[in-house]
């Protein structure tokens, strides 16, 4: 499936789901099932006033990394940089947290709510060099839709 074709599916999930946890889980499941190079999909959010991220929803193998301090790993770096981070080969990263020995590449896109980085979507792939600009575009779109739903449902702060 072309990633662009996921937009109407994401739109439908957002239009028909009023429980925030269910919304996140459904998005994770759809992304993982529809994109063959997405082997793990998860949403992390800032954990209150703490300088850490907390896993809110995921699809894929369970992870021990339910809490990630800011600055640690790719997710922790994105929490501080506010920038997309694409890793073609996780073995080449000094500050990488291994969640699964099969993971070869990772992409993390920050999620902004009213111009504040409140979380991120994190995708792991068991394929080297798995991610392109098209992945960045669709995941940025997903995060925009999630932020819109946060406002609609009035569920900020998340934790």
mmCIF file of C-alpha atoms in Angstrom:
data_model
loop_
_atom_site.group_PDB
_atom_site.id
_atom_site.type_symbol
_atom_site.label_atom_id
_atom_site.label_comp_id
_atom_site.label_asym_id
_atom_site.label_seq_id
_atom_site.Cartn_x
_atom_site.Cartn_y
_atom_site.Cartn_z
ATOM 1 C CA UNK A 1 0.000 0.000 0.000
ATOM 2 C CA UNK A 2 1.214 3.480 -0.810
ATOM 3 C CA UNK A 3 1.627 5.411 2.419
ATOM 4 C CA UNK A 4 -0.455 8.287 1.054
ATOM 5 C CA UNK A 5 -3.400 5.863 0.879
ATOM 6 C CA UNK A 6 -3.339 5.582 4.666
ATOM 7 C CA UNK A 7 -4.662 9.128 5.120
ATOM 8 C CA UNK A 8 -8.353 8.273 4.601
ATOM 9 C CA UNK A 9 -7.991 5.308 6.960
ATOM 10 C CA UNK A 10 -6.421 7.521 9.648
ATOM 11 C CA UNK A 11 -9.134 10.124 9.019
ATOM 12 C CA UNK A 12 -11.841 7.495 9.509
ATOM 13 C CA UNK A 13 -10.287 6.211 12.740
ATOM 14 C CA UNK A 14 -10.090 9.757 14.082
ATOM 15 C CA UNK A 15 -13.669 10.533 13.019
ATOM 16 C CA UNK A 16 -15.183 7.414 14.585
ATOM 17 C CA UNK A 17 -13.154 6.917 17.778
ATOM 18 C CA UNK A 18 -13.889 9.013 20.863
ATOM 19 C CA UNK A 19 -11.793 7.108 23.389
ATOM 20 C CA UNK A 20 -8.235 8.422 23.204
ATOM 21 C CA UNK A 21 -6.511 5.183 24.273
ATOM 22 C CA UNK A 22 -8.540 3.224 21.711
ATOM 23 C CA UNK A 23 -7.695 5.796 19.046
ATOM 24 C CA UNK A 24 -3.953 5.409 19.633
ATOM 25 C CA UNK A 25 -4.171 1.622 19.695
ATOM 26 C CA UNK A 26 -6.193 1.512 16.454
ATOM 27 C CA UNK A 27 -3.690 3.777 14.701
ATOM 28 C CA UNK A 28 -0.791 1.599 15.878
ATOM 29 C CA UNK A 29 -2.539 -1.549 14.672
ATOM 30 C CA UNK A 30 -3.391 -0.107 11.256
ATOM 31 C CA UNK A 31 0.106 1.222 10.640
ATOM 32 C CA UNK A 32 1.724 -2.044 11.682
ATOM 33 C CA UNK A 33 -0.639 -4.203 9.626
ATOM 34 C CA UNK A 34 -0.727 -2.035 6.495
ATOM 35 C CA UNK A 35 2.933 -1.051 6.158
ATOM 36 C CA UNK A 36 5.132 -4.094 5.689
ATOM 37 C CA UNK A 37 8.310 -2.401 6.945
ATOM 38 C CA UNK A 38 6.656 -1.234 10.207
ATOM 39 C CA UNK A 39 7.447 -4.006 12.680
ATOM 40 C CA UNK A 40 6.698 -2.032 15.874
ATOM 41 C CA UNK A 41 4.588 1.106 16.185
ATOM 42 C CA UNK A 42 4.136 3.055 19.399
ATOM 43 C CA UNK A 43 3.145 6.381 20.891
ATOM 44 C CA UNK A 44 5.144 7.869 23.752
ATOM 45 C CA UNK A 45 4.004 10.971 25.631
ATOM 46 C CA UNK A 46 5.651 13.294 28.106
ATOM 47 C CA UNK A 47 4.980 11.921 31.586
ATOM 48 C CA UNK A 48 3.487 14.898 33.436
ATOM 49 C CA UNK A 49 6.178 17.333 34.577
ATOM 50 C CA UNK A 50 8.867 14.653 34.551
ATOM 51 C CA UNK A 51 11.652 14.733 31.989
ATOM 52 C CA UNK A 52 10.649 11.352 30.668
ATOM 53 C CA UNK A 53 8.410 9.714 28.105
ATOM 54 C CA UNK A 54 5.782 7.115 28.914
ATOM 55 C CA UNK A 55 4.539 4.497 26.454
ATOM 56 C CA UNK A 56 0.812 5.013 25.893
ATOM 57 C CA UNK A 57 -0.028 2.552 23.077
ATOM 58 C CA UNK A 58 1.804 0.184 20.763
ATOM 59 C CA UNK A 59 1.466 -2.657 18.260
ATOM 60 C CA UNK A 60 4.187 -5.267 17.980
ATOM 61 C CA UNK A 61 6.306 -7.194 20.416
ATOM 62 C CA UNK A 62 6.149 -6.008 24.057
ATOM 63 C CA UNK A 63 8.984 -3.747 25.170
ATOM 64 C CA UNK A 64 10.693 -3.220 28.515
ATOM 65 C CA UNK A 65 11.098 0.459 27.581
ATOM 66 C CA UNK A 66 7.822 1.849 28.876
ATOM 67 C CA UNK A 67 9.596 4.852 30.430
ATOM 68 C CA UNK A 68 12.381 6.646 28.533
ATOM 69 C CA UNK A 69 14.308 9.565 30.072
ATOM 70 C CA UNK A 70 14.754 12.657 27.925
ATOM 71 C CA UNK A 71 18.050 12.435 26.051
ATOM 72 C CA UNK A 72 18.248 8.631 26.182
ATOM 73 C CA UNK A 73 17.858 6.675 22.964
ATOM 74 C CA UNK A 74 16.313 8.005 19.783
ATOM 75 C CA UNK A 75 12.997 8.799 21.480
ATOM 76 C CA UNK A 76 14.691 10.673 24.311
ATOM 77 C CA UNK A 77 16.735 12.678 21.820
ATOM 78 C CA UNK A 78 13.604 13.686 19.884
ATOM 79 C CA UNK A 79 11.980 14.791 23.160
ATOM 80 C CA UNK A 80 14.805 17.330 23.488
ATOM 81 C CA UNK A 81 15.491 18.259 19.857
ATOM 82 C CA UNK A 82 11.870 18.590 18.654
ATOM 83 C CA UNK A 83 13.083 17.245 15.303
ATOM 84 C CA UNK A 84 12.288 14.156 13.247
ATOM 85 C CA UNK A 85 14.949 11.484 13.641
ATOM 86 C CA UNK A 86 15.497 8.788 11.018
ATOM 87 C CA UNK A 87 18.027 6.063 11.783
ATOM 88 C CA UNK A 88 19.019 3.948 8.782
ATOM 89 C CA UNK A 89 21.095 1.522 10.866
ATOM 90 C CA UNK A 90 20.537 1.392 14.621
ATOM 91 C CA UNK A 91 23.872 -0.374 15.104
ATOM 92 C CA UNK A 92 25.625 2.814 13.963
ATOM 93 C CA UNK A 93 23.988 4.873 16.762
ATOM 94 C CA UNK A 94 25.830 5.314 20.054
ATOM 95 C CA UNK A 95 22.728 6.441 21.952
ATOM 96 C CA UNK A 96 20.344 3.723 20.763
ATOM 97 C CA UNK A 97 18.162 1.709 23.165
ATOM 98 C CA UNK A 98 17.645 -1.783 21.802
ATOM 99 C CA UNK A 99 14.083 -3.005 22.165
ATOM 100 C CA UNK A 100 14.465 -6.060 19.971
ATOM 101 C CA UNK A 101 17.564 -7.657 18.447
ATOM 102 C CA UNK A 102 15.839 -7.806 15.048
ATOM 103 C CA UNK A 103 15.389 -4.029 14.746
ATOM 104 C CA UNK A 104 17.595 -2.520 12.053
ATOM 105 C CA UNK A 105 16.187 0.992 11.582
ATOM 106 C CA UNK A 106 13.952 3.452 13.416
ATOM 107 C CA UNK A 107 12.000 6.630 12.797
ATOM 108 C CA UNK A 108 10.675 8.953 15.496
ATOM 109 C CA UNK A 109 8.432 11.931 14.724
ATOM 110 C CA UNK A 110 7.553 14.458 17.463
ATOM 111 C CA UNK A 111 3.899 15.164 18.217
ATOM 112 C CA UNK A 112 3.097 18.817 18.816
ATOM 113 C CA UNK A 113 0.061 20.185 20.632
ATOM 114 C CA UNK A 114 -0.299 23.964 20.552
ATOM 115 C CA UNK A 115 3.371 24.241 19.504
ATOM 116 C CA UNK A 116 4.610 22.097 22.428
ATOM 117 C CA UNK A 117 6.310 18.736 21.884
ATOM 118 C CA UNK A 118 4.129 16.471 24.047
ATOM 119 C CA UNK A 119 5.042 13.109 22.595
ATOM 120 C CA UNK A 120 6.001 11.144 19.534
ATOM 121 C CA UNK A 121 5.281 8.254 17.275
ATOM 122 C CA UNK A 122 8.065 5.683 17.161
ATOM 123 C CA UNK A 123 8.428 3.065 14.420
ATOM 124 C CA UNK A 124 10.935 0.209 14.418
ATOM 125 C CA UNK A 125 11.741 -1.811 11.315
ATOM 126 C CA UNK A 126 13.569 -5.090 10.929
ATOM 127 C CA UNK A 127 14.851 -3.759 7.574
ATOM 128 C CA UNK A 128 17.939 -1.582 7.100
ATOM 129 C CA UNK A 129 17.313 1.835 5.521
ATOM 130 C CA UNK A 130 13.566 1.265 5.779
ATOM 131 C CA UNK A 131 12.343 4.854 5.971
ATOM 132 C CA UNK A 132 11.960 7.605 3.389
ATOM 133 C CA UNK A 133 10.557 11.103 3.241
ATOM 134 C CA UNK A 134 7.187 9.489 2.484
ATOM 135 C CA UNK A 135 7.288 7.823 5.925
ATOM 136 C CA UNK A 136 8.090 11.158 7.555
ATOM 137 C CA UNK A 137 5.181 12.777 5.727
ATOM 138 C CA UNK A 138 2.553 10.183 6.690
ATOM 139 C CA UNK A 139 3.714 10.018 10.310
ATOM 140 C CA UNK A 140 3.675 13.810 10.582
ATOM 141 C CA UNK A 141 0.115 13.669 9.246
ATOM 142 C CA UNK A 142 -0.815 10.995 11.811
ATOM 143 C CA UNK A 143 0.575 13.150 14.626
ATOM 144 C CA UNK A 144 -1.344 16.179 13.339
ATOM 145 C CA UNK A 145 -4.566 14.145 13.397
ATOM 146 C CA UNK A 146 -3.824 12.859 16.921
ATOM 147 C CA UNK A 147 -3.128 16.411 18.149
ATOM 148 C CA UNK A 148 -6.411 17.559 16.590
ATOM 149 C CA UNK A 149 -8.230 14.739 18.393
ATOM 150 C CA UNK A 150 -6.547 15.669 21.695
ATOM 151 C CA UNK A 151 -8.002 19.155 21.351
ATOM 152 C CA UNK A 152 -11.424 17.834 20.295
ATOM 153 C CA UNK A 153 -11.637 15.392 23.203
ATOM 154 C CA UNK A 154 -10.062 17.768 25.748
ATOM 155 C CA UNK A 155 -7.642 15.082 26.954
ATOM 156 C CA UNK A 156 -4.560 17.256 27.436
ATOM 157 C CA UNK A 157 -2.496 16.731 29.475
ATOM 158 C CA UNK A 158 -2.242 13.064 28.533
ATOM 159 C CA UNK A 159 -0.888 11.915 31.945
#
